[in-house]
Structure formats: C-alpha cells, structure tokens
PDB file of C-alpha atoms in Angstrom:
ATOM      1  CA  MET A   1      51.710   1.943  11.328  1.00  0.00           C
ATOM      2  CA  PRO A   2      52.341  -1.016  13.692  1.00  0.00           C
ATOM      3  CA  HIS A   3      52.102  -0.390  17.391  1.00  0.00           C
ATOM      4  CA  THR A   4      53.701  -2.501  20.107  1.00  0.00           C
ATOM      5  CA  ILE A   5      52.486  -2.363  23.666  1.00  0.00           C
ATOM      6  CA  VAL A   6      54.645  -3.859  26.393  1.00  0.00           C
ATOM      7  CA  THR A   7      53.092  -4.414  29.807  1.00  0.00           C
ATOM      8  CA  THR A   8      55.404  -5.437  32.637  1.00  0.00           C
ATOM      9  CA  THR A   9      54.238  -6.628  36.024  1.00  0.00           C
ATOM     10  CA  SER A  10      56.266  -8.042  38.885  1.00  0.00           C
ATOM     11  CA  THR A  11      55.910 -11.646  37.622  1.00  0.00           C
ATOM     12  CA  THR A  12      55.203 -11.552  33.873  1.00  0.00           C
ATOM     13  CA  THR A  13      55.870  -9.516  30.750  1.00  0.00           C
ATOM     14  CA  THR A  14      53.195  -9.289  28.045  1.00  0.00           C
ATOM     15  CA  THR A  15      53.859  -8.004  24.533  1.00  0.00           C
ATOM     16  CA  THR A  16      50.925  -7.166  22.259  1.00  0.00           C
ATOM     17  CA  SER A  17      51.301  -6.068  18.655  1.00  0.00           C
ATOM     18  CA  SER A  18      48.608  -4.598  16.465  1.00  0.00           C
ATOM     19  CA  SER A  19      48.693  -3.309  12.927  1.00  0.00           C
ATOM     20  CA  ASP A  20      46.396  -0.537  11.701  1.00  0.00           C
ATOM     21  CA  GLY A  21      47.560  -0.387   8.094  1.00  0.00           C
ATOM     22  CA  GLY A  22      48.187  -4.026   7.326  1.00  0.00           C
ATOM     23  CA  PHE A  23      48.186  -5.593   3.909  1.00  0.00           C
ATOM     24  CA  CYS A  24      44.704  -7.080   4.098  1.00  0.00           C
ATOM     25  CA  ASN A  25      41.506  -5.615   5.539  1.00  0.00           C
ATOM     26  CA  ILE A  26      39.666  -8.736   6.733  1.00  0.00           C
ATOM     27  CA  GLY A  27      37.109  -6.561   8.510  1.00  0.00           C
ATOM     28  CA  TYR A  28      35.864  -5.338   5.137  1.00  0.00           C
ATOM     29  CA  ALA A  29      34.936  -8.880   4.098  1.00  0.00           C
ATOM     30  CA  ARG A  30      32.747  -9.096   7.207  1.00  0.00           C
ATOM     31  CA  SER A  31      31.127  -5.686   6.738  1.00  0.00           C
ATOM     32  CA  PHE A  32      27.769  -5.093   5.056  1.00  0.00           C
ATOM     33  CA  GLN A  33      29.423  -3.715   1.901  1.00  0.00           C
ATOM     34  CA  GLY A  34      31.856  -6.629   1.729  1.00  0.00           C
ATOM     35  CA  LEU A  35      29.170  -9.259   2.196  1.00  0.00           C
ATOM     36  CA  LEU A  36      27.026  -7.489  -0.396  1.00  0.00           C
ATOM     37  CA  LYS A  37      29.857  -7.620  -2.949  1.00  0.00           C
ATOM     38  CA  ILE A  38      30.507 -11.296  -2.175  1.00  0.00           C
ATOM     39  CA  GLY A  39      26.789 -11.977  -2.660  1.00  0.00           C
ATOM     40  CA  GLN A  40      26.771 -10.127  -5.983  1.00  0.00           C
ATOM     41  CA  VAL A  41      29.772 -12.054  -7.278  1.00  0.00           C
ATOM     42  CA  VAL A  42      28.300 -15.417  -6.251  1.00  0.00           C
ATOM     43  CA  ILE A  43      24.833 -14.669  -7.674  1.00  0.00           C
ATOM     44  CA  LEU A  44      26.275 -13.356 -10.957  1.00  0.00           C
ATOM     45  CA  LEU A  45      28.472 -16.453 -11.232  1.00  0.00           C
ATOM     46  CA  ILE A  46      25.455 -18.733 -10.743  1.00  0.00           C
ATOM     47  CA  ALA A  47      23.402 -16.725 -13.278  1.00  0.00           C
ATOM     48  CA  PHE A  48      26.239 -16.883 -15.812  1.00  0.00           C
ATOM     49  CA  LEU A  49      26.727 -20.634 -15.366  1.00  0.00           C
ATOM     50  CA  CYS A  50      23.006 -21.366 -15.666  1.00  0.00           C
ATOM     51  CA  VAL A  51      22.819 -19.784 -19.104  1.00  0.00           C
ATOM     52  CA  TYR A  52      26.326 -20.684 -20.301  1.00  0.00           C
ATOM     53  CA  CYS A  53      26.086 -24.393 -19.527  1.00  0.00           C
ATOM     54  CA  LYS A  54      22.876 -24.735 -21.528  1.00  0.00           C
ATOM     55  CA  GLY A  55      24.889 -24.029 -24.668  1.00  0.00           C
ATOM     56  CA  PHE A  56      22.415 -22.130 -26.870  1.00  0.00           C
ATOM     57  CA  SER A  57      23.827 -19.720 -29.434  1.00  0.00           C
ATOM     58  CA  TYR A  58      20.967 -17.187 -29.443  1.00  0.00           C
ATOM     59  CA  SER A  59      22.409 -13.672 -29.310  1.00  0.00           C
ATOM     60  CA  GLY A  60      20.225 -12.679 -26.345  1.00  0.00           C
ATOM     61  CA  TYR A  61      21.782 -15.454 -24.294  1.00  0.00           C
ATOM     62  CA  ARG A  62      25.263 -14.371 -25.351  1.00  0.00           C
ATOM     63  CA  TYR A  63      24.402 -10.820 -24.293  1.00  0.00           C
ATOM     64  CA  PHE A  64      23.376 -12.142 -20.874  1.00  0.00           C
ATOM     65  CA  GLU A  65      26.625 -14.111 -20.606  1.00  0.00           C
ATOM     66  CA  VAL A  66      28.771 -11.116 -21.544  1.00  0.00           C
ATOM     67  CA  VAL A  67      26.995  -8.733 -19.171  1.00  0.00           C
ATOM     68  CA  THR A  68      27.025 -11.110 -16.191  1.00  0.00           C
ATOM     69  CA  ALA A  69      30.652 -12.141 -16.770  1.00  0.00           C
ATOM     70  CA  TRP A  70      31.797  -8.531 -17.164  1.00  0.00           C
ATOM     71  CA  PHE A  71      30.134  -7.245 -14.015  1.00  0.00           C
ATOM     72  CA  LEU A  72      31.150 -10.371 -12.128  1.00  0.00           C
ATOM     73  CA  ILE A  73      34.769  -9.484 -12.876  1.00  0.00           C
ATOM     74  CA  VAL A  74      34.287  -5.772 -12.138  1.00  0.00           C
ATOM     75  CA  PHE A  75      32.589  -6.413  -8.776  1.00  0.00           C
ATOM     76  CA  LEU A  76      35.287  -8.944  -7.878  1.00  0.00           C
ATOM     77  CA  ILE A  77      37.932  -6.318  -8.672  1.00  0.00           C
ATOM     78  CA  PHE A  78      36.144  -3.784  -6.453  1.00  0.00           C
ATOM     79  CA  PHE A  79      35.958  -6.335  -3.641  1.00  0.00           C
ATOM     80  CA  LEU A  80      39.654  -7.204  -3.917  1.00  0.00           C
ATOM     81  CA  MET A  81      40.546  -3.526  -4.179  1.00  0.00           C
ATOM     82  CA  TYR A  82      38.846  -2.752  -0.863  1.00  0.00           C
ATOM     83  CA  LEU A  83      40.062  -5.994   0.722  1.00  0.00           C
ATOM     84  CA  PHE A  84      43.708  -5.177  -0.041  1.00  0.00           C
ATOM     85  CA  ARG A  85      43.281  -1.408   0.550  1.00  0.00           C
ATOM     86  CA  LEU A  86      44.288  -0.474  -2.994  1.00  0.00           C
ATOM     87  CA  GLN A  87      41.918   2.505  -3.096  1.00  0.00           C
ATOM     88  CA  SER A  88      44.171   4.291  -0.583  1.00  0.00           C
ATOM     89  CA  LYS A  89      47.237   3.696  -2.778  1.00  0.00           C
ATOM     90  CA  ILE A  90      45.623   4.919  -6.016  1.00  0.00           C
ATOM     91  CA  THR A  91      44.315   8.321  -4.994  1.00  0.00           C
ATOM     92  CA  CYS A  92      43.970   9.892  -8.453  1.00  0.00           C
ATOM     93  CA  ILE A  93      40.606   8.146  -8.950  1.00  0.00           C
ATOM     94  CA  ASN A  94      37.429   8.964  -7.048  1.00  0.00           C
ATOM     95  CA  TRP A  95      36.613   5.348  -6.167  1.00  0.00           C
ATOM     96  CA  THR A  96      33.241   6.088  -4.618  1.00  0.00           C
ATOM     97  CA  LEU A  97      31.983   7.803  -7.765  1.00  0.00           C
ATOM     98  CA  THR A  98      33.561   5.153 -10.005  1.00  0.00           C
ATOM     99  CA  GLU A  99      31.880   2.391  -8.044  1.00  0.00           C
ATOM    100  CA  PHE A 100      28.545   4.230  -8.087  1.00  0.00           C
ATOM    101  CA  LEU A 101      28.662   4.612 -11.887  1.00  0.00           C
ATOM    102  CA  HIS A 102      29.598   0.959 -12.399  1.00  0.00           C
ATOM    103  CA  TYR A 103      26.716  -0.107 -10.187  1.00  0.00           C
ATOM    104  CA  ALA A 104      24.276   2.152 -12.036  1.00  0.00           C
ATOM    105  CA  VAL A 105      25.313   0.889 -15.473  1.00  0.00           C
ATOM    106  CA  GLY A 106      25.574  -2.711 -14.235  1.00  0.00           C
ATOM    107  CA  GLY A 107      22.136  -2.630 -12.660  1.00  0.00           C
ATOM    108  CA  ILE A 108      20.501  -1.433 -15.860  1.00  0.00           C
ATOM    109  CA  LEU A 109      22.356  -3.868 -18.136  1.00  0.00           C
ATOM    110  CA  VAL A 110      21.860  -6.916 -15.906  1.00  0.00           C
ATOM    111  CA  PHE A 111      18.159  -6.058 -15.593  1.00  0.00           C
ATOM    112  CA  ILE A 112      17.763  -5.793 -19.392  1.00  0.00           C
ATOM    113  CA  ALA A 113      19.691  -9.030 -19.932  1.00  0.00           C
ATOM    114  CA  SER A 114      17.542 -10.836 -17.352  1.00  0.00           C
ATOM    115  CA  ILE A 115      14.371  -9.664 -19.091  1.00  0.00           C
ATOM    116  CA  VAL A 116      15.685 -10.898 -22.457  1.00  0.00           C
ATOM    117  CA  VAL A 117      16.524 -14.351 -21.067  1.00  0.00           C
ATOM    118  CA  ALA A 118      13.219 -14.563 -19.186  1.00  0.00           C
ATOM    119  CA  VAL A 119      11.252 -13.760 -22.344  1.00  0.00           C
ATOM    120  CA  LYS A 120      13.233 -16.159 -24.560  1.00  0.00           C
ATOM    121  CA  SER A 121      13.530 -19.039 -22.046  1.00  0.00           C
ATOM    122  CA  HIS A 122      10.712 -21.126 -23.632  1.00  0.00           C
ATOM    123  CA  GLY A 123      10.202 -23.068 -20.416  1.00  0.00           C
ATOM    124  CA  ILE A 124      13.800 -24.327 -20.186  1.00  0.00           C
ATOM    125  CA  SER A 125      14.561 -24.568 -16.483  1.00  0.00           C
ATOM    126  CA  ALA A 126      18.247 -23.572 -16.701  1.00  0.00           C
ATOM    127  CA  LEU A 127      17.365 -20.375 -18.555  1.00  0.00           C
ATOM    128  CA  ILE A 128      14.561 -19.555 -16.130  1.00  0.00           C
ATOM    129  CA  ALA A 129      16.970 -20.091 -13.218  1.00  0.00           C
ATOM    130  CA  GLY A 130      19.548 -17.878 -14.915  1.00  0.00           C
ATOM    131  CA  SER A 131      17.050 -15.070 -15.368  1.00  0.00           C
ATOM    132  CA  VAL A 132      15.841 -15.396 -11.759  1.00  0.00           C
ATOM    133  CA  PHE A 133      19.424 -15.145 -10.509  1.00  0.00           C
ATOM    134  CA  GLY A 134      19.871 -12.169 -12.842  1.00  0.00           C
ATOM    135  CA  PHE A 135      16.916 -10.445 -11.197  1.00  0.00           C
ATOM    136  CA  ILE A 136      18.329 -11.252  -7.744  1.00  0.00           C
ATOM    137  CA  ALA A 137      21.658  -9.745  -8.841  1.00  0.00           C
ATOM    138  CA  THR A 138      19.784  -6.662 -10.044  1.00  0.00           C
ATOM    139  CA  PHE A 139      18.192  -6.312  -6.604  1.00  0.00           C
ATOM    140  CA  LEU A 140      21.596  -6.622  -4.882  1.00  0.00           C
ATOM    141  CA  ILE A 141      23.066  -4.068  -7.289  1.00  0.00           C
ATOM    142  CA  ALA A 142      20.179  -1.693  -6.466  1.00  0.00           C
ATOM    143  CA  ILE A 143      21.045  -2.019  -2.770  1.00  0.00           C
ATOM    144  CA  SER A 144      24.666  -1.197  -3.619  1.00  0.00           C
ATOM    145  CA  ILE A 145      23.555   1.820  -5.644  1.00  0.00           C
ATOM    146  CA  TRP A 146      21.534   3.077  -2.696  1.00  0.00           C
ATOM    147  CA  THR A 147      24.333   2.610  -0.157  1.00  0.00           C
ATOM    148  CA  SER A 148      26.893   4.091  -2.548  1.00  0.00           C
ATOM    149  CA  TYR A 149      24.583   7.064  -3.151  1.00  0.00           C
ATOM    150  CA  LYS A 150      24.257   7.613   0.592  1.00  0.00           C
ATOM    151  CA  VAL A 151      28.046   7.615   0.938  1.00  0.00           C
ATOM    152  CA  THR A 152      28.562   9.866  -2.099  1.00  0.00           C
ATOM    153  CA  CYS A 153      25.927  12.461  -1.275  1.00  0.00           C
ATOM    154  CA  GLY A 154      25.801  11.979   2.487  1.00  0.00           C
ATOM    155  CA  SER A 155      23.267  13.650   4.677  1.00  0.00           C
ATOM    156  CA  GLN A 156      23.189  17.236   3.525  1.00  0.00           C
ATOM    157  CA  PRO A 157      21.213  19.813   5.460  1.00  0.00           C
ATOM    158  CA  THR A 158      18.128  21.035   3.651  1.00  0.00           C
ATOM    159  CA  GLY A 159      17.198  24.011   5.785  1.00  0.00           C
ATOM    160  CA  ALA A 160      18.774  26.778   7.811  1.00  0.00           C
ATOM    161  CA  ALA A 161      20.460  25.873  11.056  1.00  0.00           C
ATOM    162  CA  VAL A 162      18.455  26.622  14.172  1.00  0.00           C
TER     163      VAL A 162
END
C-alpha cells in the first residue's frame, strides 16, 4: 500500500512517497538468494552453450543439454516469480517446498549429467568446460538446497525449555 508523507516547514514543503507492495522487488535481486539464482542461471547457460555449440549427437551430451536447459528455465522462472512477487499472488502452492524439491532433483540430475560429459569428453576442451560449469552449477544448487532447507525447517528446538 503506497504511503505519502508530507512535511511542511515555514519555508518549504517536502513530499515523499514510498511503496511497500510495488510491482517489482528490486531488493530481491540484490539479496543472497537473488544473486544465487542469477549465478545459477548464468552458469547453467554457459554449461549448456559449451556442450551445445560443439554439435555432437551422443545421447549423453543431449541428456546434459536437456537437463541444463530445463533447470535453467525453471530457476529463471523462480527468480522472476520472486522478483515480481508472484508467490504472494498464487497462494495455493507452497513455494518454499516446491523450490526445495526442484533444487533437490535439479542438483542430482545436473551432477549426473556433468559426470557423463566429463567421462565422455575425450579431451575436447568445450566438453570439459561444460562439465566443469555443470559441477559449479551443482555446487550452487547445493547451496540453494541448504538455504531452502533452513527456511523450510527453520531452527526447531531440540530440548525442553529452561
């Protein structure tokens, strides 16, 4: 809800407007979670392009391309969803749990795909670079899993209160 503050002194009048529930949440893009999602999208895009531009038709490379492209799109959707505050408009879905499950599945599949490309790279530098970026993406996804787990489960007391 927008707030307007009017301050009047004997010589000047100052009007300040602020908006709490604006259309875009720029602060999210600057937060740790936002920067982490931006990093994941960029790293997955680089990994995808490294393998895709080489042009081999081996099924393991296609698997890597499909997995990286899919999770690139999914993580971009999550980023845009939080950037434009869509999670507050669609309340029938538990977004924290949904995001956690996507990260868990994505981490496992990107890790497997990176191993496949690393094993079948045969010394080709573009494929090695793609697998390295896949492993970096796996590490960033693991960080997201950990932070999402902390938000989902929170700090729960383990003993009796003193």
